[in-house]
PDB file of C-alpha atoms and ligand atoms in Angstrom:
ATOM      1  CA  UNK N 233       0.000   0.000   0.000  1.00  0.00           C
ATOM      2  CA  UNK N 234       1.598   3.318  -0.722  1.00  0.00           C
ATOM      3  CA  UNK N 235       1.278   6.118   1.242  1.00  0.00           C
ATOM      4  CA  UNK N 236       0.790   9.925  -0.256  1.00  0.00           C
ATOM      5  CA  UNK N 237       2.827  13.129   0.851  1.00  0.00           C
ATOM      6  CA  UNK N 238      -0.253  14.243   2.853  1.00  0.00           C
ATOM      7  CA  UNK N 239      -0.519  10.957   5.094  1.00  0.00           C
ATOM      8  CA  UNK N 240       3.249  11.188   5.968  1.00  0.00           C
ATOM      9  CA  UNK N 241       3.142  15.108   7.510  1.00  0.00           C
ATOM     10  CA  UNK N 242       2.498  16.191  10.358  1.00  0.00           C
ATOM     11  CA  UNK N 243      -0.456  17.950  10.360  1.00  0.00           C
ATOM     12  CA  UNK N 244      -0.135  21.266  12.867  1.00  0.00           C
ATOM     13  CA  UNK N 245      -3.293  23.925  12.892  1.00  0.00           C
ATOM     14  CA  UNK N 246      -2.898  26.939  14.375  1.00  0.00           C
ATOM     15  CA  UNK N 247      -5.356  29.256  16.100  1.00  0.00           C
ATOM     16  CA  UNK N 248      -5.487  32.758  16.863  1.00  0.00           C
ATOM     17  CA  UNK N 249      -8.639  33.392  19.450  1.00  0.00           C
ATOM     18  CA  UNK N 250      -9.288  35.756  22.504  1.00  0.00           C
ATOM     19  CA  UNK N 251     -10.498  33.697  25.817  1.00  0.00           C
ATOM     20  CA  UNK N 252     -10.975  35.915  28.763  1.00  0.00           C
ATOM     21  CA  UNK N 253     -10.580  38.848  27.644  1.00  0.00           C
ATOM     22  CA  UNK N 254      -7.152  37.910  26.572  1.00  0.00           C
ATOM     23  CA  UNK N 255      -5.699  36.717  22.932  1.00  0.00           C
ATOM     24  CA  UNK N 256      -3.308  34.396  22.600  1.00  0.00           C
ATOM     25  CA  UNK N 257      -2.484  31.774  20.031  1.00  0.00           C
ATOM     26  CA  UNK N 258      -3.375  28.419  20.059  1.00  0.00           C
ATOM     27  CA  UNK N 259      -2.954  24.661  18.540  1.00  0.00           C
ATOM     28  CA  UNK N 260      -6.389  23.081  17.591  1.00  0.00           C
ATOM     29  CA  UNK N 261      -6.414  19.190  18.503  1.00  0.00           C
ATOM     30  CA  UNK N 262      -9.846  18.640  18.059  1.00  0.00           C
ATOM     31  CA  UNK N 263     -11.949  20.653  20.135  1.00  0.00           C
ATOM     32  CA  UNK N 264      -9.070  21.343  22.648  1.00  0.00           C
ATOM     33  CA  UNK N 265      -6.887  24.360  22.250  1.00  0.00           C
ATOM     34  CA  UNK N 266      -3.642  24.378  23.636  1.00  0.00           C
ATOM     35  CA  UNK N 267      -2.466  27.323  24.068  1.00  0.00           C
ATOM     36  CA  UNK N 268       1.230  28.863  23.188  1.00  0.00           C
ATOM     37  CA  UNK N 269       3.724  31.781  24.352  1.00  0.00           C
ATOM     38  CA  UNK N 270       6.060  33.226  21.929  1.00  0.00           C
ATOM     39  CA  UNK N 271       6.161  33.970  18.407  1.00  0.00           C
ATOM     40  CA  UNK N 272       4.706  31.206  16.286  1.00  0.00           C
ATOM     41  CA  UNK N 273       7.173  31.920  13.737  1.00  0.00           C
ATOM     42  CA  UNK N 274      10.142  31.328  15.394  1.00  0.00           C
ATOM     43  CA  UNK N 275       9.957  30.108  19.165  1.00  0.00           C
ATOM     44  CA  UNK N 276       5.949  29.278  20.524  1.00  0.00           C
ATOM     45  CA  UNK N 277       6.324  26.442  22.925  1.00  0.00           C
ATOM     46  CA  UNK N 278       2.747  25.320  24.552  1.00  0.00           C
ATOM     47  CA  UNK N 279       2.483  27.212  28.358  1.00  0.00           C
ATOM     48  CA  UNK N 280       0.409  23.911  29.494  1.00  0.00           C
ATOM     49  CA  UNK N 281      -2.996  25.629  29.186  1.00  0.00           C
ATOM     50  CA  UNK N 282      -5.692  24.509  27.573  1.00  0.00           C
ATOM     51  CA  UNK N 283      -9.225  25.567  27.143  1.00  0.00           C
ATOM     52  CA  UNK N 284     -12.473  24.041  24.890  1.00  0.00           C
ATOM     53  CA  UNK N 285     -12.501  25.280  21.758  1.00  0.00           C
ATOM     54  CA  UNK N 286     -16.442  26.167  22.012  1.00  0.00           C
ATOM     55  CA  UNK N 287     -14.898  28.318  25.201  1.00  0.00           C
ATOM     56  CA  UNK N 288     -13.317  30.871  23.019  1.00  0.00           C
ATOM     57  CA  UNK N 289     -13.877  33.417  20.002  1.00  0.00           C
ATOM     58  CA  UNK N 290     -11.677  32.797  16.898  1.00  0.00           C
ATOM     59  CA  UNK N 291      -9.406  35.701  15.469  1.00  0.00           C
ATOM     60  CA  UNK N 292      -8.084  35.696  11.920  1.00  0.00           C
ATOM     61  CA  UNK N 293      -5.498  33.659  12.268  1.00  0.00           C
ATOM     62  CA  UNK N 294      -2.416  35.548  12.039  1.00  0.00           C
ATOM     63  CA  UNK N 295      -1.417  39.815  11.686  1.00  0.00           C
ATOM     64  CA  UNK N 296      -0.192  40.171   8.419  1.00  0.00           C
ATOM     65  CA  UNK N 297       1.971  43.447   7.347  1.00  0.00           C
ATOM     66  CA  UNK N 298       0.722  42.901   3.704  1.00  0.00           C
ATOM     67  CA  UNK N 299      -2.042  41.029   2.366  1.00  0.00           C
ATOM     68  CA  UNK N 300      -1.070  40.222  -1.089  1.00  0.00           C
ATOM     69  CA  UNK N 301      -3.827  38.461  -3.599  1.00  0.00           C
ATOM     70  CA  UNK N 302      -3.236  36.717  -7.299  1.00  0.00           C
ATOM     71  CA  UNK N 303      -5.926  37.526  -9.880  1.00  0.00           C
ATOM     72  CA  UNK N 304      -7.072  35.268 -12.730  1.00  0.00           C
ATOM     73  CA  UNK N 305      -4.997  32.054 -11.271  1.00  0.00           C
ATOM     74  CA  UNK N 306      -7.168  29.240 -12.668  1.00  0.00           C
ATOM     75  CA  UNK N 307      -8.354  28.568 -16.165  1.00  0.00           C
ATOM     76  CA  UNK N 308     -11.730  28.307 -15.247  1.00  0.00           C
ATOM     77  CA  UNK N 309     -11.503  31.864 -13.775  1.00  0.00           C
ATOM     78  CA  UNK N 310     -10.202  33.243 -16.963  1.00  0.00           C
ATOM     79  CA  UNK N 311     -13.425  33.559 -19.084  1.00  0.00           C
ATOM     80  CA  UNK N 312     -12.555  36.021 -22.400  1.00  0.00           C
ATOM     81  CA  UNK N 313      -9.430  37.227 -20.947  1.00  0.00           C
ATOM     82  CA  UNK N 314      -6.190  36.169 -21.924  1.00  0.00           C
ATOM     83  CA  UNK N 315      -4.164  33.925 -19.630  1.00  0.00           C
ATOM     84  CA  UNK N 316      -1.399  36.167 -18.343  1.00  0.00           C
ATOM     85  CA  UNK N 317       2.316  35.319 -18.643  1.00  0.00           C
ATOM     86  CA  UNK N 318       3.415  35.687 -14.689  1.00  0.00           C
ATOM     87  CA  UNK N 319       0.884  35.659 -11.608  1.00  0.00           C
ATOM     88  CA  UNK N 320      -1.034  39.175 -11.283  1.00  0.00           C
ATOM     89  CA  UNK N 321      -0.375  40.502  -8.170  1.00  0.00           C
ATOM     90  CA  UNK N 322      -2.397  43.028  -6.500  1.00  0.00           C
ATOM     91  CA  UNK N 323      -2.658  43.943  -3.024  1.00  0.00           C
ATOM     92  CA  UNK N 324      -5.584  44.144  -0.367  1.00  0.00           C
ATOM     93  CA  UNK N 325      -4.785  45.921   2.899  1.00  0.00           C
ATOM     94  CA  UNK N 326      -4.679  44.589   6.445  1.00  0.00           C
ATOM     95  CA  UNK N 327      -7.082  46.689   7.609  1.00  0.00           C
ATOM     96  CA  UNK N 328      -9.442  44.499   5.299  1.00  0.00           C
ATOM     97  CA  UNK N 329      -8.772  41.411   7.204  1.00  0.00           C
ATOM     98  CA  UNK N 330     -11.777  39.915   9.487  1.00  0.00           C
ATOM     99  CA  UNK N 331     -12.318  36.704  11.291  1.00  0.00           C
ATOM    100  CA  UNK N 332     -14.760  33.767  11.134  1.00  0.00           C
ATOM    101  CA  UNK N 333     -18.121  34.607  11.824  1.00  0.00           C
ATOM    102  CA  UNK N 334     -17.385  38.496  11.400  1.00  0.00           C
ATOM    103  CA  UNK N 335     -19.814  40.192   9.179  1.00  0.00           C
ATOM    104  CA  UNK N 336     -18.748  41.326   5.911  1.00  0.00           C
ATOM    105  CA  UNK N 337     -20.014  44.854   5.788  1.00  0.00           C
ATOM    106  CA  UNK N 338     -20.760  46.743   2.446  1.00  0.00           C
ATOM    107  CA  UNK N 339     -19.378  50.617   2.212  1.00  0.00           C
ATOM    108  CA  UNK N 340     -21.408  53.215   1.095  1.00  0.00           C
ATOM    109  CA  UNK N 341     -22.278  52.850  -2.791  1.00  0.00           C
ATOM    110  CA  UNK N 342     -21.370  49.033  -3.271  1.00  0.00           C
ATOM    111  CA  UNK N 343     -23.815  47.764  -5.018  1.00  0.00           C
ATOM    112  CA  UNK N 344     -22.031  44.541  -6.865  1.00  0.00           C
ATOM    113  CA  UNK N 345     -19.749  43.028  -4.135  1.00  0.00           C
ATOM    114  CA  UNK N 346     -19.064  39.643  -4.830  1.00  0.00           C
ATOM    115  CA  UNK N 347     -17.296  36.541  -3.035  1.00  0.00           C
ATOM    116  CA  UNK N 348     -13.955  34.846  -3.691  1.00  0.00           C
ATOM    117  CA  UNK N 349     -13.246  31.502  -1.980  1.00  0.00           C
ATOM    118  CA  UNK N 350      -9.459  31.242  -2.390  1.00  0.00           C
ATOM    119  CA  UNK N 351      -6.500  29.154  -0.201  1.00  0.00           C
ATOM    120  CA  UNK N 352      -4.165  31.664   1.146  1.00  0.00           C
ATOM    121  CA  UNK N 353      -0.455  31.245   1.765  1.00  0.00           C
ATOM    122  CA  UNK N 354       1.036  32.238   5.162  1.00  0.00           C
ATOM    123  CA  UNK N 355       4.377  32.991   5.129  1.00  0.00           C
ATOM    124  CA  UNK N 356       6.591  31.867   7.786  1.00  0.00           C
ATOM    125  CA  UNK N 357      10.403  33.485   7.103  1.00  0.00           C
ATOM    126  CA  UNK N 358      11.488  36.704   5.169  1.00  0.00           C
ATOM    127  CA  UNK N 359      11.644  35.833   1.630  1.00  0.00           C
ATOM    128  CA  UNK N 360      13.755  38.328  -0.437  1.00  0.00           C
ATOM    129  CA  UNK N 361      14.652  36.772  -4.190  1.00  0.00           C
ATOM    130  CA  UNK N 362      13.523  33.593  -2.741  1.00  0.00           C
ATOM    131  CA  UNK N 363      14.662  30.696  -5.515  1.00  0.00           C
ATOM    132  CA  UNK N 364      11.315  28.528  -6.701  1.00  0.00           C
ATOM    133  CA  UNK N 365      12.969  25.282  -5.392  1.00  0.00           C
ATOM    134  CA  UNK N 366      13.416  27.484  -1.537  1.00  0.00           C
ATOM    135  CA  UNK N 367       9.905  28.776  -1.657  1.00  0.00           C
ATOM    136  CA  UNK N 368       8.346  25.969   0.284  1.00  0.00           C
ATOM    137  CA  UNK N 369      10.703  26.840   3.000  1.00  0.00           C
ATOM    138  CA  UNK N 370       9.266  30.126   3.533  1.00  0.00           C
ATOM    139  CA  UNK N 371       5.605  29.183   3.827  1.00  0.00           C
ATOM    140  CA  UNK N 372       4.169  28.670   7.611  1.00  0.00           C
ATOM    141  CA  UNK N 373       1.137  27.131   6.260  1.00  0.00           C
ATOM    142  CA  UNK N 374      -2.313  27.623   4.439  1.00  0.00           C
ATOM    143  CA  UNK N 375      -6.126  28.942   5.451  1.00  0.00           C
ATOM    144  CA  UNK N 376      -9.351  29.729   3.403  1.00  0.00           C
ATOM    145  CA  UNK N 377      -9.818  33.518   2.320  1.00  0.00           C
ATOM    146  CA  UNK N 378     -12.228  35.631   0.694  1.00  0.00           C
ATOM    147  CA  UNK N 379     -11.386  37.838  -1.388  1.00  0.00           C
ATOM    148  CA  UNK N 380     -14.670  40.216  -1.688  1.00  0.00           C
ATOM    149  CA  UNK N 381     -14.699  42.136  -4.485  1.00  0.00           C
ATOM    150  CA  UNK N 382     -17.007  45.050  -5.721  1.00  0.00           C
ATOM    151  CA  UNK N 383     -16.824  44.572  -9.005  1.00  0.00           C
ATOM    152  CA  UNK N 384     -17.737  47.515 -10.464  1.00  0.00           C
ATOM    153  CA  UNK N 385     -15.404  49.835  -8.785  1.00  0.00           C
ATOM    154  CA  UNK N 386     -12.546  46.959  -9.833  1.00  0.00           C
ATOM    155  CA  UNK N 387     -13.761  47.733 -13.605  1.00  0.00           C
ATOM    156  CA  UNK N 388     -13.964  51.749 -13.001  1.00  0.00           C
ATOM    157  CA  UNK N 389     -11.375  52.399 -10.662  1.00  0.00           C
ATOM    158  CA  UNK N 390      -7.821  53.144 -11.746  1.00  0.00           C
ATOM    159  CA  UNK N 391      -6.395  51.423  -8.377  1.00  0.00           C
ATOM    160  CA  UNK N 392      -8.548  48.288  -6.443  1.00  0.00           C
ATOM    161  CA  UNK N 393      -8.169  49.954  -3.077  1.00  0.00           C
ATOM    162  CA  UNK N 394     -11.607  50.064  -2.426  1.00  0.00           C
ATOM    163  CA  UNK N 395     -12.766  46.838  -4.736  1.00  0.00           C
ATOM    164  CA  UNK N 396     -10.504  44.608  -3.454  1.00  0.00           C
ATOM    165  CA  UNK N 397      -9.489  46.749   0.099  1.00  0.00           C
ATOM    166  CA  UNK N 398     -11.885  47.866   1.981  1.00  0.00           C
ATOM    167  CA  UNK N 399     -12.580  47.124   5.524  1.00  0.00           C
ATOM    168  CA  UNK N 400     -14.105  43.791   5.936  1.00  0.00           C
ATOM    169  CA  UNK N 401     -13.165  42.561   2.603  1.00  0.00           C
ATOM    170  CA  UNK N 402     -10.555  40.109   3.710  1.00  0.00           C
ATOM    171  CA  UNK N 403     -12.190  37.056   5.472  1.00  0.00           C
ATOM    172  CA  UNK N 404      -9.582  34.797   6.820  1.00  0.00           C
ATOM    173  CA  UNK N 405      -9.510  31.753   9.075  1.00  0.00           C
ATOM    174  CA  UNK N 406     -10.244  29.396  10.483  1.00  0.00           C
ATOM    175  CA  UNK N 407      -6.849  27.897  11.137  1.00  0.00           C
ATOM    176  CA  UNK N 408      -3.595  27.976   9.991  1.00  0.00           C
ATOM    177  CA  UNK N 409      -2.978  24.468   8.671  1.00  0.00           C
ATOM    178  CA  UNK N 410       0.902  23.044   8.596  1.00  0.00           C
ATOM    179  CA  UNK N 411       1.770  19.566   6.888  1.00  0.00           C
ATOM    180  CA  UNK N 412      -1.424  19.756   3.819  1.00  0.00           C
ATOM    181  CA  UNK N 413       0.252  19.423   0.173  1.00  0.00           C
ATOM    182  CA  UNK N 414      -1.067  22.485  -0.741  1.00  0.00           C
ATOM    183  CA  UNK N 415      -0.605  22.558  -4.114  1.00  0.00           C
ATOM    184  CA  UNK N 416      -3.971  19.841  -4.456  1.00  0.00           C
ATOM    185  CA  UNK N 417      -6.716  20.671  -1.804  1.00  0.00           C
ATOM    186  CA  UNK N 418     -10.048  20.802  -2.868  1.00  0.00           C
ATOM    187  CA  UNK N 419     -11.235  24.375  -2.252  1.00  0.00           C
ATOM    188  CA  UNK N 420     -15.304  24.852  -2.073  1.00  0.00           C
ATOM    189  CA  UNK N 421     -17.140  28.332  -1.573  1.00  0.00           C
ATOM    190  CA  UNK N 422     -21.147  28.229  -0.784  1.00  0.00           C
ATOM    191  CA  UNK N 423     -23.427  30.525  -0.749  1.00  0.00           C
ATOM    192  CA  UNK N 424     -26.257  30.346   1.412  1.00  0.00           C
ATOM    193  CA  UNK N 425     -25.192  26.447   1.631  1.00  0.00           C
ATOM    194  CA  UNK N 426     -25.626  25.949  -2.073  1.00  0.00           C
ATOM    195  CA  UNK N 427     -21.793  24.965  -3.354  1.00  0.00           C
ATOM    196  CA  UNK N 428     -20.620  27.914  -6.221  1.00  0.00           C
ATOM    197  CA  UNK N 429     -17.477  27.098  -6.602  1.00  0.00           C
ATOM    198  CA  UNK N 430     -15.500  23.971  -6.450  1.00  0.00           C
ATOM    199  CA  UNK N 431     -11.636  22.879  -7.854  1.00  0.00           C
ATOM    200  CA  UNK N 432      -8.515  21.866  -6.636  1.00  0.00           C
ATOM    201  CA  UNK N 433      -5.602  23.741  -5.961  1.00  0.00           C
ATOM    202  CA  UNK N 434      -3.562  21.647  -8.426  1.00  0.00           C
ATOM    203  CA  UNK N 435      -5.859  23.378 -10.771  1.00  0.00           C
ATOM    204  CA  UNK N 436      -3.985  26.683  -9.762  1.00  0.00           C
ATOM    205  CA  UNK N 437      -1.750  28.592 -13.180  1.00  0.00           C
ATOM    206  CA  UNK N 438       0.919  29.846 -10.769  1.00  0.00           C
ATOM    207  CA  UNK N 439       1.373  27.213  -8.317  1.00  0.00           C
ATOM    208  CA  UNK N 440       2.253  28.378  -4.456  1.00  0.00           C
ATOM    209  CA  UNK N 441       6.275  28.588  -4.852  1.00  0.00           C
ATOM    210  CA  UNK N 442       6.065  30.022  -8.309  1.00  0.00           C
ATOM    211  CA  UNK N 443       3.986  33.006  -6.659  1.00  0.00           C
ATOM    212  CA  UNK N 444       5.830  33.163  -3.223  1.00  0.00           C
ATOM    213  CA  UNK N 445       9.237  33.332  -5.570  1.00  0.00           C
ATOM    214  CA  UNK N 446       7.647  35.836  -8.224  1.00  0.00           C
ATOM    215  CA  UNK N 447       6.049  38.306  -5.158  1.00  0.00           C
ATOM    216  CA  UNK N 448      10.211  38.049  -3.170  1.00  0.00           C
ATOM    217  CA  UNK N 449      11.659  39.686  -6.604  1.00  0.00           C
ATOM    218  CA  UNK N 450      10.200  42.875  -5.768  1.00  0.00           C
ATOM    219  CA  UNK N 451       8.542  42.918  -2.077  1.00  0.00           C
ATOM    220  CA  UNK N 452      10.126  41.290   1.070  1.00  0.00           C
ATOM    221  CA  UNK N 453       7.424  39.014   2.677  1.00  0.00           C
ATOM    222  CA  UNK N 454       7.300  39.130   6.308  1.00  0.00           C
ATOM    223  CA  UNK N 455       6.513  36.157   8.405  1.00  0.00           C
ATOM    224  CA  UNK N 456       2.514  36.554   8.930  1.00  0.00           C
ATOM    225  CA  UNK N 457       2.310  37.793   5.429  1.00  0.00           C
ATOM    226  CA  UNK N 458      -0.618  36.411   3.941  1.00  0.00           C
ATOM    227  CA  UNK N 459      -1.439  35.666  -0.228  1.00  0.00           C
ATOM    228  CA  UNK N 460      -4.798  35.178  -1.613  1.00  0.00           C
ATOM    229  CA  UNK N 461      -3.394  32.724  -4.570  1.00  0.00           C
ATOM    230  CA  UNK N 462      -6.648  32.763  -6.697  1.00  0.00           C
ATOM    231  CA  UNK N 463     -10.283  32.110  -7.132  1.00  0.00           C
ATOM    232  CA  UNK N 464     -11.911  29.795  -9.661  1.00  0.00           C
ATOM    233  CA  UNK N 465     -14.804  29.439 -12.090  1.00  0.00           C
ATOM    234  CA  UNK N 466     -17.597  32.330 -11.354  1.00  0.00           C
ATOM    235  CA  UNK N 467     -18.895  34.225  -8.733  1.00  0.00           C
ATOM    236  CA  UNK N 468     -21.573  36.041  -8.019  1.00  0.00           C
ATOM    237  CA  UNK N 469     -23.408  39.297  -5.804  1.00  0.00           C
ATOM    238  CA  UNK N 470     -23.928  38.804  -2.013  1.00  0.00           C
ATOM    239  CA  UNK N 471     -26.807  40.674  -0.224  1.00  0.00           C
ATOM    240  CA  UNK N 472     -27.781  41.772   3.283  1.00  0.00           C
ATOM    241  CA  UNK N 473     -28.129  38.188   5.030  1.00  0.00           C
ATOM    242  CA  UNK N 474     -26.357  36.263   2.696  1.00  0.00           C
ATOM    243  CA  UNK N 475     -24.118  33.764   4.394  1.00  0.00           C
ATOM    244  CA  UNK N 476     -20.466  32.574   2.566  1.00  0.00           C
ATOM    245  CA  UNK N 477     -19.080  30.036   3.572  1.00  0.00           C
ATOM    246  CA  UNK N 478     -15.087  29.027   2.183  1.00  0.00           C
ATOM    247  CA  UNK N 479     -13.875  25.362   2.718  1.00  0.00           C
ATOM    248  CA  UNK N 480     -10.305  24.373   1.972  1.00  0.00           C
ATOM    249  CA  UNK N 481      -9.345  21.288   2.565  1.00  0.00           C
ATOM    250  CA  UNK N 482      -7.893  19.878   5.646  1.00  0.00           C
ATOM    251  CA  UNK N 483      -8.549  23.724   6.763  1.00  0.00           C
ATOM    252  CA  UNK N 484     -11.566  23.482   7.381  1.00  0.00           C
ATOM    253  CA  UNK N 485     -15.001  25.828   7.035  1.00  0.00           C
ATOM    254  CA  UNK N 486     -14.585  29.919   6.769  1.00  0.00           C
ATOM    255  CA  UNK N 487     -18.165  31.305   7.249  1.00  0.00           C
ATOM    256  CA  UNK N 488     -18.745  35.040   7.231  1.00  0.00           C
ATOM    257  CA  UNK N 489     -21.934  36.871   7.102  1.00  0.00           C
ATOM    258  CA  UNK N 490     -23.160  39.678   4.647  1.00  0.00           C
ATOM    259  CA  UNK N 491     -24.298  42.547   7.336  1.00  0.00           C
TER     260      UNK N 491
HETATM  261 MG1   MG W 574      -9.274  36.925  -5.860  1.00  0.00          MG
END
């Protein structure tokens, strides 16, 4: 019997939450949380704590100094556009960034705001001209994003920074997932519990280390960085209500509400 790549990891999720008043980070093993001192980047080492995951409120999982995102990263996202040559890289803000269960909240005039299930890259070391075959090094791990998008101030707008950036349009969570071959996870979005979009991530033009490489020509990625590699096939308007939920998998369920 042979064993794949994803049975022989091990698999590590971490948590950002606030219990108590207090936030700390956290491993997930099941529906304990362990909790952790230190920088999960470097040195976290468990303090012996632990508290029930239904105890506490999940944070996005990590503080990212940039939020980078890919556009048009899988065929079936293309439609009458033309392929493009190297990953397109645009950039959302941090101030964007919200948790699971946080409500996604439209700003005045959006009126065609749509959802983006995507897997996003963490990165766990600087990564400055970062070789292809050294890219895997520098990635922490992987979570489920939204990318929201109005999409009529992305066609109008000279700059996305209020189609792709604007508070509450970067879902992210619920864990940050170590040991997955991320470069083939099934990634789902649903709307309302009806599934919109579904492919793998092996299904993805520029694969993870082509775009952590491509990004560490020209920016220096931070550990906690965070990249939004893509979105496939279509998607569509939210409204008031709407729940949207993003699966990745092995990640597990990202479900954000339209305020
Ligand atoms: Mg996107």
């Amino acid at each position: 019997m042979t064993t794949s790549s994803f049975d022989q990891k091990k698999i590590t999720r971490y948590i950002r939450y606030s219990a108590a008043g207090q936030v700390s980070y956290g491993i997930l093993e099941g529906s304990i949380v362990r909790e952790l001192r230190g920088d999960i980047y470097t040195d976290a080492e468990p303090t012996g704590k632990t508290v029930k995951l239904s105890d506490v409120k999940l944070l996005a999982p990590c503080e990212p100094s940039k939020v980078l995102a890919i556009g048009i990263n899988y065929k079936s996202h293309v439609g009458e556009r033309t392929a493009p040559g190297t990953p397109r890289v645009f950039l959302k803000l941090p101030t964007s960034i919200i948790g699971p269960e946080e409500n996604i909240v439209f700003p005045p005039g959006a009126g065609n705001v749509h959802f983006e299930g995507e897997m996003v890259v963490v990165i766990g070391k600087t990564a400055k001209n970062v070789l292809r075959a050294d890219a895997t090094k520098c990635v922490f791990g992987v979570t489920a994003g939204n990318d929201v998008s109005e999409r009529d101030w992305q066609k109008g707008d000279p700059q996305w920074f209020r189609a792709k950036a604007s508070d509450t349009f970067g879902p992210l969570g619920p864990a940050i997932v170590q040991g997955l071959n991320y470069n083939d996870l099934l990634l789902q979005s649903r709307l309302n519990g009806v599934v919109k979009q579904s492919q793998r991530t092996s299904d993805l033009m520029f694969d993870v280390e082509t775009i952590v490489s491509y990004i560490s020509q020209f920016i220096t990625l931070l550990p906690g960085d965070v990249i939004y590699s893509g979105t496939p096939g279509q998607t569509q308007a939210m409204k008031a209500g709407d729940i949207i939920e993003v699966e990745v998998e092995g990640v597990g369920v990202l479900r954000n509400t339209v305020a």
